[in-house]
mmCIF file of C-alpha atoms in Angstrom:
data_model
loop_
_atom_site.group_PDB
_atom_site.id
_atom_site.type_symbol
_atom_site.label_atom_id
_atom_site.label_comp_id
_atom_site.label_asym_id
_atom_site.label_seq_id
_atom_site.Cartn_x
_atom_site.Cartn_y
_atom_site.Cartn_z
ATOM 1 C CA MET I 1 13.473 0.940 -30.974
ATOM 2 C CA ASP I 2 10.100 -0.282 -29.594
ATOM 3 C CA VAL I 3 7.445 2.344 -30.305
ATOM 4 C CA ARG I 4 6.288 2.057 -26.685
ATOM 5 C CA GLU I 5 9.634 3.500 -25.610
ATOM 6 C CA GLN I 6 9.132 6.728 -27.573
ATOM 7 C CA TYR I 7 7.044 8.399 -24.866
ATOM 8 C CA LEU I 8 8.961 9.752 -21.883
ATOM 9 C CA ALA I 9 7.584 11.914 -19.104
ATOM 10 C CA GLU I 10 9.706 14.044 -16.816
ATOM 11 C CA PRO I 11 11.878 13.352 -14.860
ATOM 12 C CA TYR I 12 12.677 9.958 -16.410
ATOM 13 C CA GLN I 13 15.765 9.466 -18.545
ATOM 14 C CA THR I 14 14.854 6.135 -20.126
ATOM 15 C CA ALA I 15 11.658 4.264 -20.962
ATOM 16 C CA ALA I 16 12.789 1.328 -18.803
ATOM 17 C CA GLN I 17 13.210 3.638 -15.811
ATOM 18 C CA GLN I 18 9.781 5.142 -16.391
ATOM 19 C CA ARG I 19 8.133 1.738 -16.722
ATOM 20 C CA GLU I 20 9.791 0.412 -13.577
ATOM 21 C CA ALA I 21 8.741 3.466 -11.543
ATOM 22 C CA THR I 22 5.179 3.280 -12.863
ATOM 23 C CA PHE I 23 4.800 -0.364 -11.931
ATOM 24 C CA LEU I 24 6.402 0.199 -8.534
ATOM 25 C CA GLY I 25 4.007 3.040 -7.757
ATOM 26 C CA MET I 26 1.008 0.985 -8.853
ATOM 27 C CA TRP I 27 2.039 -2.052 -6.836
ATOM 28 C CA VAL I 28 2.493 0.116 -3.731
ATOM 29 C CA PHE I 29 -1.030 1.483 -4.248
ATOM 30 C CA LEU I 30 -2.449 -2.011 -4.765
ATOM 31 C CA ALA I 31 -0.644 -3.191 -1.624
ATOM 32 C CA THR I 32 -2.469 -0.548 0.433
ATOM 33 C CA GLU I 33 -5.782 -1.759 -1.017
ATOM 34 C CA ILE I 34 -4.884 -5.366 -0.209
ATOM 35 C CA MET I 35 -3.997 -4.422 3.373
ATOM 36 C CA MET I 36 -7.336 -2.650 3.799
ATOM 37 C CA PHE I 37 -9.374 -5.581 2.519
ATOM 38 C CA GLY I 38 -7.041 -8.037 4.249
ATOM 39 C CA GLY I 39 -7.995 -6.495 7.587
ATOM 40 C CA LEU I 40 -11.647 -6.842 6.612
ATOM 41 C CA PHE I 41 -11.169 -10.530 5.780
ATOM 42 C CA LEU I 42 -9.559 -11.076 9.177
ATOM 43 C CA VAL I 43 -12.604 -9.506 10.842
ATOM 44 C CA ILE I 44 -14.956 -11.729 8.823
ATOM 45 C CA TYR I 45 -13.180 -14.976 9.680
ATOM 46 C CA TYR I 46 -12.579 -14.033 13.309
ATOM 47 C CA TYR I 47 -16.281 -13.287 13.696
ATOM 48 C CA ARG I 48 -17.133 -16.601 12.036
ATOM 49 C CA LEU I 49 -14.965 -18.460 14.543
ATOM 50 C CA GLN I 50 -16.546 -16.622 17.473
ATOM 51 C CA HIS I 51 -20.188 -17.012 16.347
ATOM 52 C CA PRO I 52 -20.434 -19.989 13.957
ATOM 53 C CA VAL I 53 -24.121 -20.725 14.607
ATOM 54 C CA ALA I 54 -25.293 -17.124 14.243
ATOM 55 C CA VAL I 55 -23.180 -16.598 11.133
ATOM 56 C CA GLY I 56 -24.549 -19.813 9.663
ATOM 57 C CA GLU I 57 -28.080 -18.455 10.200
ATOM 58 C CA ALA I 58 -27.224 -15.212 8.396
ATOM 59 C CA VAL I 59 -25.381 -16.938 5.550
ATOM 60 C CA HIS I 60 -28.356 -19.240 4.992
ATOM 61 C CA HIS I 61 -30.454 -16.179 4.043
ATOM 62 C CA LEU I 62 -27.926 -14.724 1.585
ATOM 63 C CA HIS I 63 -28.518 -15.176 -2.148
ATOM 64 C CA SER I 64 -25.499 -17.204 -3.209
ATOM 65 C CA ILE I 65 -26.827 -17.844 -6.737
ATOM 66 C CA LEU I 66 -26.946 -14.116 -7.482
ATOM 67 C CA ALA I 67 -23.447 -13.747 -6.029
ATOM 68 C CA ALA I 68 -22.204 -16.598 -8.239
ATOM 69 C CA PHE I 69 -23.690 -14.876 -11.285
ATOM 70 C CA ASN I 70 -21.950 -11.665 -10.272
ATOM 71 C CA SER I 71 -18.683 -13.590 -9.985
ATOM 72 C CA ALA I 72 -19.111 -14.750 -13.577
ATOM 73 C CA LEU I 73 -19.733 -11.149 -14.670
ATOM 74 C CA LEU I 74 -16.522 -9.908 -13.045
ATOM 75 C CA LEU I 75 -14.454 -12.795 -14.391
ATOM 76 C CA THR I 76 -15.726 -12.103 -17.903
ATOM 77 C CA GLY I 77 -14.894 -8.431 -17.444
ATOM 78 C CA SER I 78 -11.362 -9.360 -16.387
ATOM 79 C CA LEU I 79 -10.977 -11.487 -19.517
ATOM 80 C CA CYS I 80 -11.997 -8.478 -21.625
ATOM 81 C CA MET I 81 -9.523 -6.326 -19.715
ATOM 82 C CA SER I 82 -6.661 -8.762 -20.374
ATOM 83 C CA LEU I 83 -7.480 -8.817 -24.083
ATOM 84 C CA MET I 84 -7.636 -5.021 -24.051
ATOM 85 C CA VAL I 85 -4.108 -4.752 -22.641
ATOM 86 C CA GLN I 86 -2.818 -6.968 -25.435
ATOM 87 C CA ALA I 87 -4.635 -4.860 -28.033
ATOM 88 C CA SER I 88 -3.226 -1.642 -26.549
ATOM 89 C CA ARG I 89 0.318 -2.945 -27.016
ATOM 90 C CA LEU I 90 -0.472 -3.445 -30.695
ATOM 91 C CA GLY I 91 -2.007 0.005 -31.052
ATOM 92 C CA ASP I 92 -5.399 -1.373 -32.075
ATOM 93 C CA TYR I 93 -7.558 1.613 -31.084
ATOM 94 C CA ARG I 94 -10.898 0.184 -32.164
ATOM 95 C CA ARG I 95 -10.420 -3.116 -30.352
ATOM 96 C CA VAL I 96 -9.161 -1.356 -27.240
ATOM 97 C CA GLN I 97 -12.261 0.834 -27.098
ATOM 98 C CA ARG I 98 -14.613 -2.087 -27.667
ATOM 99 C CA LEU I 99 -12.988 -4.174 -24.949
ATOM 100 C CA LEU I 100 -12.946 -1.259 -22.505
ATOM 101 C CA LEU I 101 -16.656 -0.699 -23.106
ATOM 102 C CA LEU I 102 -17.334 -4.407 -22.643
ATOM 103 C CA THR I 103 -15.448 -4.391 -19.349
ATOM 104 C CA ALA I 104 -17.411 -1.335 -18.207
ATOM 105 C CA PHE I 105 -20.646 -3.070 -19.233
ATOM 106 C CA PHE I 106 -19.854 -6.122 -17.104
ATOM 107 C CA GLY I 107 -18.916 -3.848 -14.207
ATOM 108 C CA LEU I 108 -22.210 -1.959 -14.490
ATOM 109 C CA ALA I 109 -24.092 -5.249 -14.772
ATOM 110 C CA PHE I 110 -22.377 -6.387 -11.564
ATOM 111 C CA LEU I 111 -23.531 -3.213 -9.795
ATOM 112 C CA ALA I 112 -27.074 -3.626 -11.127
ATOM 113 C CA VAL I 113 -27.295 -7.205 -9.874
ATOM 114 C CA LYS I 114 -25.836 -6.159 -6.513
ATOM 115 C CA GLY I 115 -28.376 -3.346 -6.250
ATOM 116 C CA PHE I 116 -31.186 -5.813 -6.999
ATOM 117 C CA GLU I 117 -29.775 -8.137 -4.338
ATOM 118 C CA TYR I 118 -29.695 -5.326 -1.764
ATOM 119 C CA GLY I 119 -33.319 -4.524 -2.574
ATOM 120 C CA TRP I 120 -34.287 -8.167 -2.157
ATOM 121 C CA GLU I 121 -32.472 -8.370 1.175
ATOM 122 C CA TYR I 122 -34.122 -5.155 2.344
ATOM 123 C CA ARG I 123 -37.580 -6.513 1.569
ATOM 124 C CA GLU I 124 -36.706 -9.689 3.475
ATOM 125 C CA GLY I 125 -35.632 -7.641 6.483
ATOM 126 C CA LEU I 126 -32.015 -8.795 6.358
ATOM 127 C CA LEU I 127 -30.240 -5.460 6.123
ATOM 128 C CA PRO I 128 -29.247 -3.481 9.247
ATOM 129 C CA GLY I 129 -31.883 -1.337 10.897
ATOM 130 C CA MET I 130 -34.850 -3.592 10.161
ATOM 131 C CA GLY I 131 -35.551 -4.180 13.857
ATOM 132 C CA PRO I 132 -38.029 -6.895 14.875
ATOM 133 C CA GLU I 133 -39.073 -7.373 11.231
ATOM 134 C CA SER I 134 -35.812 -9.168 10.535
ATOM 135 C CA PRO I 135 -35.953 -12.969 10.256
ATOM 136 C CA LEU I 136 -32.578 -13.043 12.000
ATOM 137 C CA LYS I 137 -33.253 -13.560 15.692
ATOM 138 C CA GLU I 138 -29.668 -13.794 16.901
ATOM 139 C CA PRO I 139 -28.016 -10.376 17.526
ATOM 140 C CA ALA I 140 -24.736 -11.863 16.324
ATOM 141 C CA ALA I 141 -26.385 -12.803 13.017
ATOM 142 C CA ARG I 142 -27.580 -9.225 12.555
ATOM 143 C CA LEU I 143 -24.089 -7.941 13.275
ATOM 144 C CA PHE I 144 -22.722 -10.255 10.600
ATOM 145 C CA MET I 145 -25.126 -8.610 8.151
ATOM 146 C CA ASN I 146 -23.551 -5.267 9.114
ATOM 147 C CA ILE I 147 -20.150 -6.689 8.205
ATOM 148 C CA TYR I 148 -21.597 -8.118 4.984
ATOM 149 C CA LEU I 149 -23.102 -4.775 3.975
ATOM 150 C CA PHE I 150 -19.902 -2.862 4.718
ATOM 151 C CA ALA I 151 -17.671 -5.355 2.874
ATOM 152 C CA THR I 152 -19.828 -5.637 -0.244
ATOM 153 C CA GLY I 153 -20.591 -1.909 -0.229
ATOM 154 C CA LEU I 154 -16.885 -1.036 -0.069
ATOM 155 C CA HIS I 155 -16.218 -3.408 -2.941
ATOM 156 C CA ALA I 156 -19.076 -1.849 -4.943
ATOM 157 C CA VAL I 157 -17.455 1.566 -4.466
ATOM 158 C CA HIS I 158 -14.252 0.171 -5.963
ATOM 159 C CA VAL I 159 -16.174 -1.307 -8.898
ATOM 160 C CA THR I 160 -17.840 2.080 -9.487
ATOM 161 C CA LEU I 161 -14.458 3.818 -9.421
ATOM 162 C CA GLY I 162 -13.040 1.210 -11.809
ATOM 163 C CA VAL I 163 -15.901 1.675 -14.284
ATOM 164 C CA THR I 164 -15.474 5.465 -14.101
ATOM 165 C CA ILE I 165 -11.746 5.179 -14.869
ATOM 166 C CA ILE I 166 -12.427 2.804 -17.764
ATOM 167 C CA LEU I 167 -14.985 5.137 -19.320
ATOM 168 C CA GLY I 168 -12.522 7.993 -18.851
ATOM 169 C CA MET I 169 -9.941 6.026 -20.837
ATOM 170 C CA VAL I 170 -12.498 5.458 -23.616
ATOM 171 C CA VAL I 171 -13.151 9.199 -23.816
ATOM 172 C CA ARG I 172 -9.436 10.019 -23.890
ATOM 173 C CA ILE I 173 -8.813 7.544 -26.693
ATOM 174 C CA HIS I 174 -11.848 8.746 -28.647
ATOM 175 C CA PHE I 175 -10.617 12.345 -28.596
ATOM 176 C CA ALA I 176 -7.033 11.297 -29.390
ATOM 177 C CA HIS I 177 -5.709 12.359 -25.973
ATOM 178 C CA MET I 178 -3.918 9.021 -25.577
ATOM 179 C CA GLN I 179 -1.559 7.654 -28.192
ATOM 180 C CA LEU I 180 -1.154 3.899 -28.566
ATOM 181 C CA PRO I 181 0.946 1.877 -28.172
ATOM 182 C CA GLU I 182 3.134 4.631 -26.661
ATOM 183 C CA ARG I 183 0.784 5.040 -23.676
ATOM 184 C CA ALA I 184 -0.204 1.383 -23.354
ATOM 185 C CA ILE I 185 1.354 1.310 -19.904
ATOM 186 C CA THR I 186 -1.441 3.595 -18.655
ATOM 187 C CA LEU I 187 -4.019 1.040 -19.717
ATOM 188 C CA GLU I 188 -1.945 -1.713 -18.121
ATOM 189 C CA MET I 189 -2.256 0.121 -14.797
ATOM 190 C CA VAL I 190 -6.026 0.333 -15.267
ATOM 191 C CA GLY I 191 -6.009 -3.395 -15.979
ATOM 192 C CA LEU I 192 -4.108 -4.152 -12.767
ATOM 193 C CA TYR I 193 -6.623 -2.159 -10.739
ATOM 194 C CA TRP I 194 -9.543 -3.974 -12.352
ATOM 195 C CA HIS I 195 -7.951 -7.368 -11.712
ATOM 196 C CA LEU I 196 -7.524 -6.401 -8.053
ATOM 197 C CA ILE I 197 -11.250 -5.642 -7.859
ATOM 198 C CA ASP I 198 -11.928 -9.055 -9.348
ATOM 199 C CA VAL I 199 -9.592 -10.892 -6.953
ATOM 200 C CA ILE I 200 -11.127 -9.150 -3.928
ATOM 201 C CA TRP I 201 -14.602 -10.303 -4.958
ATOM 202 C CA ILE I 202 -13.388 -13.857 -5.596
ATOM 203 C CA VAL I 203 -12.266 -13.934 -1.955
ATOM 204 C CA LEU I 204 -15.335 -12.085 -0.635
ATOM 205 C CA TYR I 205 -17.771 -14.421 -2.375
ATOM 206 C CA PRO I 206 -16.904 -17.636 -0.491
ATOM 207 C CA SER I 207 -16.061 -15.735 2.704
ATOM 208 C CA LEU I 208 -19.542 -14.207 2.930
ATOM 209 C CA TYR I 209 -21.814 -16.533 0.975
ATOM 210 C CA LEU I 210 -20.426 -20.067 1.175
ATOM 211 C CA VAL I 211 -18.355 -20.773 4.273
ATOM 212 C CA GLY I 212 -20.660 -21.985 7.033
ATOM 213 C CA ARG I 213 -23.661 -22.299 4.734
ATOM 214 C CA ALA I 214 -25.994 -25.157 5.601
ATOM 215 C CA ALA I 215 -26.125 -27.889 2.959
#
């Protein structure tokens, strides 16, 4: 019998039943997250269609190079997460911890770069509430910056939550509160959540920084 099937939580009768229910619950949760961000994407593209010139003005001031670097950070973190899931199935504790820490590092680096970008935008007068100091003259362009701040801020909250969960997993493994590979499915769920965060950013990046940008 596969060692992963030795752990059973109540009220499940078989490991297959437990695994199926776990994945179903996680996919339902991820679907709610996708619907939330999906509505946000609809708002972004509807607003772009209604105010293409104003949005183009706002997008021109955004720092797409920093956003591209952040995309590379998240993609690298997702690679580490995928390798971690494989290691967890083999029960390789040391490799799992290293890869979790690497993923957390790339997540924290993403947040640091985003914080630097916010500071840069604030000094340039791009963020909401800057008044006449803003280089954006069109009211519609300023409203787009509100949407930008809300969308990227909401994503940053998800990255912060993901990093917190990852570090929690590292602590649990370090103090032997999680047995591998019996509990590898728990880490698989963490991996799915992190990949969702990555996918959301991969859609946000062109939606906010690239589409409508002047050549």
